[in-house]
mmCIF file of C-alpha atoms in Angstrom:
data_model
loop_
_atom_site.group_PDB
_atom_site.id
_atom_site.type_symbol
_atom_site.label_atom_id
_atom_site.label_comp_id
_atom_site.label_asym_id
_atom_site.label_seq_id
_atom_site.Cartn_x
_atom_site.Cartn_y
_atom_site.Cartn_z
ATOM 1 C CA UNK A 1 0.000 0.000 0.000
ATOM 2 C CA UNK A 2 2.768 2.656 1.404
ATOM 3 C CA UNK A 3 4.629 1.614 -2.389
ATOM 4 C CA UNK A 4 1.501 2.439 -4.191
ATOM 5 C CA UNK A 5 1.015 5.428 -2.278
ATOM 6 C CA UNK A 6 4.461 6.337 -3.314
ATOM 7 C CA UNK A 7 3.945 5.384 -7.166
ATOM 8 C CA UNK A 8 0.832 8.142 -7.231
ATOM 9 C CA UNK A 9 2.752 10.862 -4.910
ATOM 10 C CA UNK A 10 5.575 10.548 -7.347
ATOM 11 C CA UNK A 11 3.351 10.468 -10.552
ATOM 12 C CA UNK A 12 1.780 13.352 -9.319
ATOM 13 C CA UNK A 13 4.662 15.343 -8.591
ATOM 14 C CA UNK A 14 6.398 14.299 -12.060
ATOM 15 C CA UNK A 15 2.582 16.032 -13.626
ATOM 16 C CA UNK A 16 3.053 18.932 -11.500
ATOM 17 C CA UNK A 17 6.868 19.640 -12.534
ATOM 18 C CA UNK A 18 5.532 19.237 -16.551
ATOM 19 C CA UNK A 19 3.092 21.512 -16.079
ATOM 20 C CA UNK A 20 5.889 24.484 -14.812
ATOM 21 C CA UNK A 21 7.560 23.618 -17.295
ATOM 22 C CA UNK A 22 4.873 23.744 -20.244
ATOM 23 C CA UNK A 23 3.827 27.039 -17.962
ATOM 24 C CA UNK A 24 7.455 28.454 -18.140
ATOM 25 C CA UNK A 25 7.674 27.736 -21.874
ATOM 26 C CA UNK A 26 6.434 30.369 -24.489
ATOM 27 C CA UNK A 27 6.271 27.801 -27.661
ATOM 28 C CA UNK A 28 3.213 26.570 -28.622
ATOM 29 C CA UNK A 29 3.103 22.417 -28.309
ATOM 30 C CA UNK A 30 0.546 20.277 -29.651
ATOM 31 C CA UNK A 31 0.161 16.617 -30.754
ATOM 32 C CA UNK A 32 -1.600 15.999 -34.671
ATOM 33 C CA UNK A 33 -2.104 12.604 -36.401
ATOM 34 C CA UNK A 34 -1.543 11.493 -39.360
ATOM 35 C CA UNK A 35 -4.343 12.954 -41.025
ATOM 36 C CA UNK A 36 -3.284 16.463 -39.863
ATOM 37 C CA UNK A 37 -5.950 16.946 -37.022
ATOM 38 C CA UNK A 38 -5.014 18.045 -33.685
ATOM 39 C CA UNK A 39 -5.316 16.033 -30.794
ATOM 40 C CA UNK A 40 -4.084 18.031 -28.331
ATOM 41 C CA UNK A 41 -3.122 21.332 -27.103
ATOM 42 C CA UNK A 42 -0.328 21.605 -23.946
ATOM 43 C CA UNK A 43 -1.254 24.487 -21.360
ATOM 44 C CA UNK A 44 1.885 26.322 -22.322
ATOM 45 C CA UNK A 45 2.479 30.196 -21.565
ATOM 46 C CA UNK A 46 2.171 31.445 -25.621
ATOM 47 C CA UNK A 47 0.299 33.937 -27.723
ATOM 48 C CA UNK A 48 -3.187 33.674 -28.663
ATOM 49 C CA UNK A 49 -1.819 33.302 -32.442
ATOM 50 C CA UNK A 50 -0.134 30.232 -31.081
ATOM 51 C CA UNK A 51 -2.519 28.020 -28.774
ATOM 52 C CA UNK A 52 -6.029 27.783 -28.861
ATOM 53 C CA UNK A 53 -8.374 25.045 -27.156
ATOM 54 C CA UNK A 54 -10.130 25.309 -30.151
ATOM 55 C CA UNK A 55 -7.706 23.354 -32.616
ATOM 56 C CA UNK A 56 -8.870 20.074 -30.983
ATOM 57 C CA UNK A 57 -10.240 18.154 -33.091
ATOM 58 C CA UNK A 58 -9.877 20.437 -36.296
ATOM 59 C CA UNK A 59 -7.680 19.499 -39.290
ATOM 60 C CA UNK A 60 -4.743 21.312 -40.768
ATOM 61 C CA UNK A 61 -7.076 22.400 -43.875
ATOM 62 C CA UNK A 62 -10.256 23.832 -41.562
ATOM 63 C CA UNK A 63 -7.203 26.030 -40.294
ATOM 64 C CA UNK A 64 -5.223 26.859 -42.827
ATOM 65 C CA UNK A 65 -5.426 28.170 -46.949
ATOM 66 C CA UNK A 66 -5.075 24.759 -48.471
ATOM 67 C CA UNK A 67 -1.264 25.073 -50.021
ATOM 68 C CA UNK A 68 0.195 25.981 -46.574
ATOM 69 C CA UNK A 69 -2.405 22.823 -45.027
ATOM 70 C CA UNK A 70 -1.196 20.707 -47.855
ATOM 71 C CA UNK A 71 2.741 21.538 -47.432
ATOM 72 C CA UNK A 72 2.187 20.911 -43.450
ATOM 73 C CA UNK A 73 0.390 17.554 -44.029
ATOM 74 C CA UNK A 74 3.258 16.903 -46.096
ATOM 75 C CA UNK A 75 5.488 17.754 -43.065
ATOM 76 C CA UNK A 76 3.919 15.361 -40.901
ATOM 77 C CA UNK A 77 3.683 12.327 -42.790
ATOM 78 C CA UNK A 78 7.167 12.766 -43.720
ATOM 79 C CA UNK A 79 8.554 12.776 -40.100
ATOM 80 C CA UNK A 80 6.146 9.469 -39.481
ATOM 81 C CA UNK A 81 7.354 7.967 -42.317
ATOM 82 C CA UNK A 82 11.268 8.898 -41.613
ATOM 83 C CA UNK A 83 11.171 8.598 -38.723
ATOM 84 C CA UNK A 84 12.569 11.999 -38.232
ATOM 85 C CA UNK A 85 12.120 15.917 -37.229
ATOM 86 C CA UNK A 86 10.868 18.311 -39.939
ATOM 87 C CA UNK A 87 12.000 21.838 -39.547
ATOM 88 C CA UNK A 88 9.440 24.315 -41.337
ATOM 89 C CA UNK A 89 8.118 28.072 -41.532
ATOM 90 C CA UNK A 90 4.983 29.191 -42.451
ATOM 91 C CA UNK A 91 3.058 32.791 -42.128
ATOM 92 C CA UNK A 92 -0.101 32.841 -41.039
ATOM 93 C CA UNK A 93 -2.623 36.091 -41.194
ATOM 94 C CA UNK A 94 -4.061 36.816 -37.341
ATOM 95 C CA UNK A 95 -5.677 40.515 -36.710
ATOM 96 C CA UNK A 96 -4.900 41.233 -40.396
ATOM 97 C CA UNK A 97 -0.818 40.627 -39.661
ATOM 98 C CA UNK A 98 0.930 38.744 -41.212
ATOM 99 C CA UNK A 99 3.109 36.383 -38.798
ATOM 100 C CA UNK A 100 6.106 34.218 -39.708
ATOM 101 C CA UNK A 101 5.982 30.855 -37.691
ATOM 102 C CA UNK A 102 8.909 28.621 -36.713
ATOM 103 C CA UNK A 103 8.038 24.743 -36.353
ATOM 104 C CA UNK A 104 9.662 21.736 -35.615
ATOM 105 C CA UNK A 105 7.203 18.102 -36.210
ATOM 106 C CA UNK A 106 8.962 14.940 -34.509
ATOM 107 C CA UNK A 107 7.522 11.672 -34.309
ATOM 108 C CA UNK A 108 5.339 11.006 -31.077
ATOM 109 C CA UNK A 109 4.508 7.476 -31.759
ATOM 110 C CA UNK A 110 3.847 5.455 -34.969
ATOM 111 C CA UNK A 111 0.507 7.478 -36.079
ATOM 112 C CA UNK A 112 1.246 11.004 -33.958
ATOM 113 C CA UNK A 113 3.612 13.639 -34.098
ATOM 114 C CA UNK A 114 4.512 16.306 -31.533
ATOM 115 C CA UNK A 115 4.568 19.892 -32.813
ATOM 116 C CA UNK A 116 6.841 22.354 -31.236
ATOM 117 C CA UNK A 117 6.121 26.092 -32.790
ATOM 118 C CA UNK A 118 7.403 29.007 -32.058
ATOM 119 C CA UNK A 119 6.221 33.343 -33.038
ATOM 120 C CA UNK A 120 9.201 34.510 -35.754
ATOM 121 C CA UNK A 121 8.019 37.501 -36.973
ATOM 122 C CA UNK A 122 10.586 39.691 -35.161
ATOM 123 C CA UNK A 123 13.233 37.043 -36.787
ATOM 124 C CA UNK A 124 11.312 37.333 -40.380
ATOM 125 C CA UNK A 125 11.044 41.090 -39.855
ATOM 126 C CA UNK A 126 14.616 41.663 -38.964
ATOM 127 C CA UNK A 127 15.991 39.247 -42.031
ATOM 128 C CA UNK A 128 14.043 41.371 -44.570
ATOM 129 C CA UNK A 129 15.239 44.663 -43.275
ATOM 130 C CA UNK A 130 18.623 43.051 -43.475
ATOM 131 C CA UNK A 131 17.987 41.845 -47.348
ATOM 132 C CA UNK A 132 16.393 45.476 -48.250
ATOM 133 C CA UNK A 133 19.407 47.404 -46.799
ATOM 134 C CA UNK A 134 21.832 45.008 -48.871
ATOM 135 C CA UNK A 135 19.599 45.507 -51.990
ATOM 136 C CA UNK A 136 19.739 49.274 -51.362
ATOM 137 C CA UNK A 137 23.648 49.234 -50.343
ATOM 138 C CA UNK A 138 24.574 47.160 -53.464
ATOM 139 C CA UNK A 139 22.384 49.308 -55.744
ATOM 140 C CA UNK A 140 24.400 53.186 -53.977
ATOM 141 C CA UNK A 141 27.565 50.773 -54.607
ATOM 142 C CA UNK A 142 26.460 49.951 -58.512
ATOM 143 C CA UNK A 143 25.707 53.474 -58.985
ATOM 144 C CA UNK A 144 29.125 54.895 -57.599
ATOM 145 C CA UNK A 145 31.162 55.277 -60.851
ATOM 146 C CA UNK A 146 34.757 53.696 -61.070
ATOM 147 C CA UNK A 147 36.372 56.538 -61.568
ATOM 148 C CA UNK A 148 36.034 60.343 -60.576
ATOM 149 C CA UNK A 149 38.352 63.241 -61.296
ATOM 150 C CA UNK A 150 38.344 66.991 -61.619
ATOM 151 C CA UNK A 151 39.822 69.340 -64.314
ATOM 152 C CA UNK A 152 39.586 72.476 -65.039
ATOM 153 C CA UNK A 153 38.269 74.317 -68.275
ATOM 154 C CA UNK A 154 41.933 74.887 -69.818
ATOM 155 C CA UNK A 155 43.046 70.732 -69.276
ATOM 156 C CA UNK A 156 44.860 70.631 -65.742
ATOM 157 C CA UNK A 157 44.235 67.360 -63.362
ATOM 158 C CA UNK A 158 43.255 69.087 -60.589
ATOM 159 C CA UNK A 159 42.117 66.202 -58.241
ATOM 160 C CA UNK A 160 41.764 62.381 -58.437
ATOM 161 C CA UNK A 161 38.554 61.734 -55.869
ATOM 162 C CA UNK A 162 37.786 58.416 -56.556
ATOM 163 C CA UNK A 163 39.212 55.276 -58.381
ATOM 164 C CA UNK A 164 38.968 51.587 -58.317
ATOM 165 C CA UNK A 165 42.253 49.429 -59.153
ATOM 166 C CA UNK A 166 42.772 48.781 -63.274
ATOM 167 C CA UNK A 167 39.497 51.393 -64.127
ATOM 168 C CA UNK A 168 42.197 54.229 -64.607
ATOM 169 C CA UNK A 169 44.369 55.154 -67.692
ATOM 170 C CA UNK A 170 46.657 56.861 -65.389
ATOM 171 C CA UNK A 171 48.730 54.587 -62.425
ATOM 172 C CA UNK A 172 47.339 54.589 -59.168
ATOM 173 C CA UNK A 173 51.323 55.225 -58.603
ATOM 174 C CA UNK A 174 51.650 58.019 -60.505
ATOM 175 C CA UNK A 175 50.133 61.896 -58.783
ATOM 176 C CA UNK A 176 48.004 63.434 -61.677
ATOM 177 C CA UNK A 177 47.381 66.774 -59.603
ATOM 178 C CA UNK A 178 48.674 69.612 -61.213
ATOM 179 C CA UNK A 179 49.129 67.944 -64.452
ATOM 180 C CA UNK A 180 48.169 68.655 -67.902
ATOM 181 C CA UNK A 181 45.544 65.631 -69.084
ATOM 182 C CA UNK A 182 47.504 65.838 -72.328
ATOM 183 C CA UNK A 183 50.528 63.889 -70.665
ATOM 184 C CA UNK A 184 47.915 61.826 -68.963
ATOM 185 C CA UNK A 185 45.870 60.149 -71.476
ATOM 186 C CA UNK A 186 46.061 59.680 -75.733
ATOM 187 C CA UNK A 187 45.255 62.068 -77.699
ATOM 188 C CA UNK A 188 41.827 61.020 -78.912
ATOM 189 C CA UNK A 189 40.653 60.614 -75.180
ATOM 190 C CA UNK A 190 41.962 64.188 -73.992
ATOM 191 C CA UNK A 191 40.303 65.946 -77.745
ATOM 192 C CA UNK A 192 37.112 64.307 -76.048
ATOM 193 C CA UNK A 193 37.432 65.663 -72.524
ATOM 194 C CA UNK A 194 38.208 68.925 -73.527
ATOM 195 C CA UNK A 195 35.117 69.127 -76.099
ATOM 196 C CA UNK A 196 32.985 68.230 -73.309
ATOM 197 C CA UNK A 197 34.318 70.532 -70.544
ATOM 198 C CA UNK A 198 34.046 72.960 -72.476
ATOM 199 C CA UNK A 199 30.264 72.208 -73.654
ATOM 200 C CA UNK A 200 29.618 71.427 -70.259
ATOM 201 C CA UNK A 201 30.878 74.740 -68.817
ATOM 202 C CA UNK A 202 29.672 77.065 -72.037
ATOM 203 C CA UNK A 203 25.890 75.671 -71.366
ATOM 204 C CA UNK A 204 25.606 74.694 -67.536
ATOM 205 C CA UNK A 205 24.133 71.172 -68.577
ATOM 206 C CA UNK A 206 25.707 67.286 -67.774
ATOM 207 C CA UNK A 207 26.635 66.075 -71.129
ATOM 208 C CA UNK A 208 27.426 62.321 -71.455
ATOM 209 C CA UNK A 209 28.923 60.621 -73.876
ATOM 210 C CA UNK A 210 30.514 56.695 -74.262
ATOM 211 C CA UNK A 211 34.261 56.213 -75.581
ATOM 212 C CA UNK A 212 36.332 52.567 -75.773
ATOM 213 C CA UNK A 213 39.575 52.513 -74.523
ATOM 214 C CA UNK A 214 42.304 49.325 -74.552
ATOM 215 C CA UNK A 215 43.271 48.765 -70.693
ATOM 216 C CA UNK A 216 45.129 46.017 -69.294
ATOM 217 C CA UNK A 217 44.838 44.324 -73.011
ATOM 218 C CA UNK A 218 41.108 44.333 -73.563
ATOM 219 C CA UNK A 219 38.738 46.632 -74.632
ATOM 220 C CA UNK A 220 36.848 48.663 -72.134
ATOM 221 C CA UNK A 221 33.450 50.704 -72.826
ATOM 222 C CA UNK A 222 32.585 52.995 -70.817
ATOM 223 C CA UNK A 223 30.627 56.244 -70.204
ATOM 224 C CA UNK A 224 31.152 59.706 -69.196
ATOM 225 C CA UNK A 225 29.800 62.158 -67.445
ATOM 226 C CA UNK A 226 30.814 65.581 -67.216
ATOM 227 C CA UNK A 227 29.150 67.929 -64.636
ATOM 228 C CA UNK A 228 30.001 71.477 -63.515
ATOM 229 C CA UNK A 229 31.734 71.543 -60.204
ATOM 230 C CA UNK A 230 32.986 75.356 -59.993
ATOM 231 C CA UNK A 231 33.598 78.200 -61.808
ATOM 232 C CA UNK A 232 35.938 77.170 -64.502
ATOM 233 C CA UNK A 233 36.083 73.467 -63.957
ATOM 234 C CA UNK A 234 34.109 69.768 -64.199
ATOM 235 C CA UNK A 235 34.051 66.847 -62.603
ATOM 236 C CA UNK A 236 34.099 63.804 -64.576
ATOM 237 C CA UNK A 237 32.485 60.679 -64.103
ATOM 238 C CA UNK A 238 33.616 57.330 -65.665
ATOM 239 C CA UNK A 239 31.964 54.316 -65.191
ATOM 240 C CA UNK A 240 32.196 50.811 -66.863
ATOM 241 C CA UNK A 241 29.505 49.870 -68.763
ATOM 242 C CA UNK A 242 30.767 46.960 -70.683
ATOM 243 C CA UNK A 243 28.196 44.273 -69.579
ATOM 244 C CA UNK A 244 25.648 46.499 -71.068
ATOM 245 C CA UNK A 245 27.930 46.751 -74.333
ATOM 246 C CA UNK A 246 28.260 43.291 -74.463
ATOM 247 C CA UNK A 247 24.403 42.368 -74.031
ATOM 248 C CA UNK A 248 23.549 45.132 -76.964
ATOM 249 C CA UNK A 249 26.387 43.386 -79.489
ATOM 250 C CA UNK A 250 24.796 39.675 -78.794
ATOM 251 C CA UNK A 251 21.386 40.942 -79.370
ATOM 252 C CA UNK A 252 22.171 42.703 -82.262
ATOM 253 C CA UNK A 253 24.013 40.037 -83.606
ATOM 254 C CA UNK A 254 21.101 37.287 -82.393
ATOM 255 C CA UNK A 255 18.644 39.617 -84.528
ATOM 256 C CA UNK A 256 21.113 39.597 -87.595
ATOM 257 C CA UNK A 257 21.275 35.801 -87.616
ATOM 258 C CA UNK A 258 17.850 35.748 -87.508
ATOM 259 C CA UNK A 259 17.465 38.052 -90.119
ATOM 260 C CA UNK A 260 19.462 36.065 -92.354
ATOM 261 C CA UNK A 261 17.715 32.613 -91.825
ATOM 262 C CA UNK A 262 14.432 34.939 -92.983
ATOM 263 C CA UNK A 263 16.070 35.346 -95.857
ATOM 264 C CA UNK A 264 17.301 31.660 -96.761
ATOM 265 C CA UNK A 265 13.820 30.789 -96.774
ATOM 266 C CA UNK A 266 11.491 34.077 -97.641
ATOM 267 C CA UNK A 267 12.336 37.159 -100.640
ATOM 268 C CA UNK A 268 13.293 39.974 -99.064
ATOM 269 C CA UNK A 269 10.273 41.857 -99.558
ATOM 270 C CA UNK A 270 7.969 38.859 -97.581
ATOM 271 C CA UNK A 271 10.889 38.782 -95.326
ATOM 272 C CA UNK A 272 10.226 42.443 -94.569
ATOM 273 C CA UNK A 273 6.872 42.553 -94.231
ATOM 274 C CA UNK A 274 6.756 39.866 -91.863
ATOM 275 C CA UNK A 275 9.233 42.142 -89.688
ATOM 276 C CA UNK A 276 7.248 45.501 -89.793
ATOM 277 C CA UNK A 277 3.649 43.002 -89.612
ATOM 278 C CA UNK A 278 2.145 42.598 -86.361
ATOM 279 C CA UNK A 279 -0.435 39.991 -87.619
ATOM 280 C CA UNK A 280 -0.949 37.769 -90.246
ATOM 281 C CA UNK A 281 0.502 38.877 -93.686
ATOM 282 C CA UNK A 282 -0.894 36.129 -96.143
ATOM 283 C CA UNK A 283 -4.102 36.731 -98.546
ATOM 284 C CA UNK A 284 -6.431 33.880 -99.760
ATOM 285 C CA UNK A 285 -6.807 34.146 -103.152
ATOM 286 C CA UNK A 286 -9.909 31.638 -104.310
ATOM 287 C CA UNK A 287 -8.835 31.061 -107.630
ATOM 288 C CA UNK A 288 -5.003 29.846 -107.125
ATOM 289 C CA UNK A 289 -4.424 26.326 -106.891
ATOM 290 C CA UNK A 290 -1.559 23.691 -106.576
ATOM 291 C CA UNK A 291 0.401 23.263 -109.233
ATOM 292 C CA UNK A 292 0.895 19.749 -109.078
ATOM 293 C CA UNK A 293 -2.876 19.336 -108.665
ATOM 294 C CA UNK A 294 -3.464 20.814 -111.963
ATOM 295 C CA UNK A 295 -1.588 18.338 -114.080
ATOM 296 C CA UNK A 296 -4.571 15.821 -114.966
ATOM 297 C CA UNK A 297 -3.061 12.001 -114.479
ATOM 298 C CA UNK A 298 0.638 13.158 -113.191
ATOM 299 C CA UNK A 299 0.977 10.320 -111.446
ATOM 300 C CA UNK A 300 0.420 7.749 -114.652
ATOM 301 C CA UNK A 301 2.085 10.659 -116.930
ATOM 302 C CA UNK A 302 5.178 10.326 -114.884
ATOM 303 C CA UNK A 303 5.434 6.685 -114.325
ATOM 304 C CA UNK A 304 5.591 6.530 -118.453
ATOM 305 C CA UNK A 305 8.497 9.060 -118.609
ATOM 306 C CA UNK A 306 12.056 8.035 -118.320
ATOM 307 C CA UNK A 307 13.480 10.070 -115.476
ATOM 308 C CA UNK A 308 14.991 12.909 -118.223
ATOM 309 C CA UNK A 309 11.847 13.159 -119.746
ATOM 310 C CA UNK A 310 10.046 13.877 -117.066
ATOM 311 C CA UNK A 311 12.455 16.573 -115.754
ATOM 312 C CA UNK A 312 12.420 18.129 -119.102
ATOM 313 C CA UNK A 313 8.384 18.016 -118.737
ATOM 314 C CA UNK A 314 8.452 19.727 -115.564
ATOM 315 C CA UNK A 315 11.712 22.327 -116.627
ATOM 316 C CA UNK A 316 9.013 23.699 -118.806
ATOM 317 C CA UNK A 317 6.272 23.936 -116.552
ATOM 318 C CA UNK A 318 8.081 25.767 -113.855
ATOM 319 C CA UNK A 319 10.040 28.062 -116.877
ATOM 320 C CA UNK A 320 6.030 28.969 -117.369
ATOM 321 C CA UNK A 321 5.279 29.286 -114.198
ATOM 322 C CA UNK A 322 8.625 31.700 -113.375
ATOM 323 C CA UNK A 323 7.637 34.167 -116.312
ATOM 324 C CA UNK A 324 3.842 34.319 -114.872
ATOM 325 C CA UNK A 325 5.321 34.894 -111.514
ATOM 326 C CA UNK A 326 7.445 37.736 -113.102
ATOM 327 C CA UNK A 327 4.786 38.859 -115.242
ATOM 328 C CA UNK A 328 2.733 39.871 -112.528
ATOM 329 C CA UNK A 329 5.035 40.646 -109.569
ATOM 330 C CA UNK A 330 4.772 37.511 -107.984
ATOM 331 C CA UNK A 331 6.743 36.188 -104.869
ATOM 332 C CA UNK A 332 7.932 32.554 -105.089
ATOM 333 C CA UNK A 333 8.806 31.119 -101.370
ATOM 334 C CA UNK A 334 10.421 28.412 -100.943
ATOM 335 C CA UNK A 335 9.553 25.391 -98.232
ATOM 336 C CA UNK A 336 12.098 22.960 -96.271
#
């Protein structure tokens, strides 16, 4: 009797210690079978977005929109079947917020799983403010130019402000300052620079304009912008633009391609119709047939023709049929 007594005193005081715990714990943690409806809800100390009495005996789907019910369904029949824990996140709308949930699905027993979830949002909220301030830093960082400098109206380098490594004509070991841009660059590039400083500074306006230059053995595009930065000087602005360059030439030269398979198989004047065409182009005409169609008994004609004969034969109907097509402006197209 006194070791019964014992059994319940001790089973009572293991059922008080879970519930301080479940009481100390802010997850939500319920029990679902394999069907997705809950069987249970523990008494823990959560949010009201989190535990509700009212789950017993509802399914995932009378709870959720039916692709988040179908991917948690998913969840738990894959942990019964595995045999192990499924880590997920799912949002869920409550008071017309959205909030990001955190849960973990273990298997219980052979049909039940336990499911441990926890309120993210802060987490969720704090990632995407993370991801939008890289977005934002890496688009200030794409629109910094490579290279910035300052020169006055009559050609001097009067100050080097910014400039990545290999974006620069001039050495990063050499001091421009104070320097005419004519011992700086070639002559093409400095003709440039001075045209635009000067068109810059005679009309108050940014002008822009795109050169190539060969650095480091390749061929760099890039494009310039000139601004006015004081009385009688500009500030110019470099920047690389070759990817852009690059994705221009391969269209271009995917159009051309194109172009020319048009014109393997279509004249030029169907070909270019069907490029300024939005719709359709051809016209039924009621009275044009086939030609072969025409020929009353081909088929026996030809089978009583040696192979020369028959070529002949058909050189002439097709030297007919050419002039006609000449005769009134015709296009022939060809078929593969």
């Amino acid at each position: 009797m006194a070791a019964q007594l014992g059994r319940m005193m001790y089973q009572k005081q293991v059922e008080v210690e879970q519930r301080a715990m479940f009481a100390a714990m802010t997850d939500a943690v319920m029990v679902y079978d394999y069907a997705g409806i809950c069987l249970r809800v523990a008494p823990t100390n959560t949010t009201a977005v989190l535990s509700s009495e009212t789950q017993v005996g509802r399914s995932l789907h009378q709870m959720f929109p039916p692709e988040t019910a179908d991917y948690l369904l998913d969840c738990i029949q894959t942990a019964l079947t595995s045999r192990t824990t499924q880590n997920v996140e799912y949002n869920v709308t409550w008071d017309g917020q959205q909030v990001w949930l955190e849960a973990s699905i273990s298997p219980l027993n052979e049909d039940t799983v336990i499911w441990v979830v926890r309120d993210v949002s802060d987490r969720a909220a704090a990632q995407a403010a993370l991801q939008a301030s890289e977005a934002r830093n890496r688009a200030i960082v794409t629109a910094i130019p490579d290279l910035m400098f300052r020169m006055s109206a009559d050609g001097i380098y009067l100050d080097r402000i910014k400039s990545r490594q290999n974006q620069d004509l001039v050495s990063p070991d050499c001091d421009p300052v104070g320097k005419p841009i004519a011992e700086l660059y070639p002559s093409d590039i400095v003709e440039r620079q001075l045209y635009y400083a000067k068109l810059a500074l005679q009309t108050g306006k940014p002008q822009v304009y795109e050169q190539e230059v060969w650095m480091n053995q390749k061929l760099q595009y890039e494009e310039v912008r000139v601004v006015v930065s004081g009385e009688s000087e500009v500030l110019f602005m470099v920047r690389d633009n070759g990817d852009r360059k690059r994705a221009e030439l391969a269209l271009r030269l995917a159009k051309q391609q194109s172009e020319r398979l048009l014109l393997n198989i279509l004249p030029r004047p169907i070909a270019d119709r069907l490029k300024q065409a939005t719709g359709v182009i051809a016209e039924q005409y009621d009275n044009i047939t086939i030609l072969f169609a025409d020929i009353v008994g081909f088929t026996s004609l030809s089978a009583q023709l040696s192979p020369i004969e028959l070529v002949n034969f058909l050189n002439q109907i097709f030297s007919t049929f050419d002039r006609l097509a000449e005769k009134y402006g015709l296009e022939k197209i060809k078929t593969i």
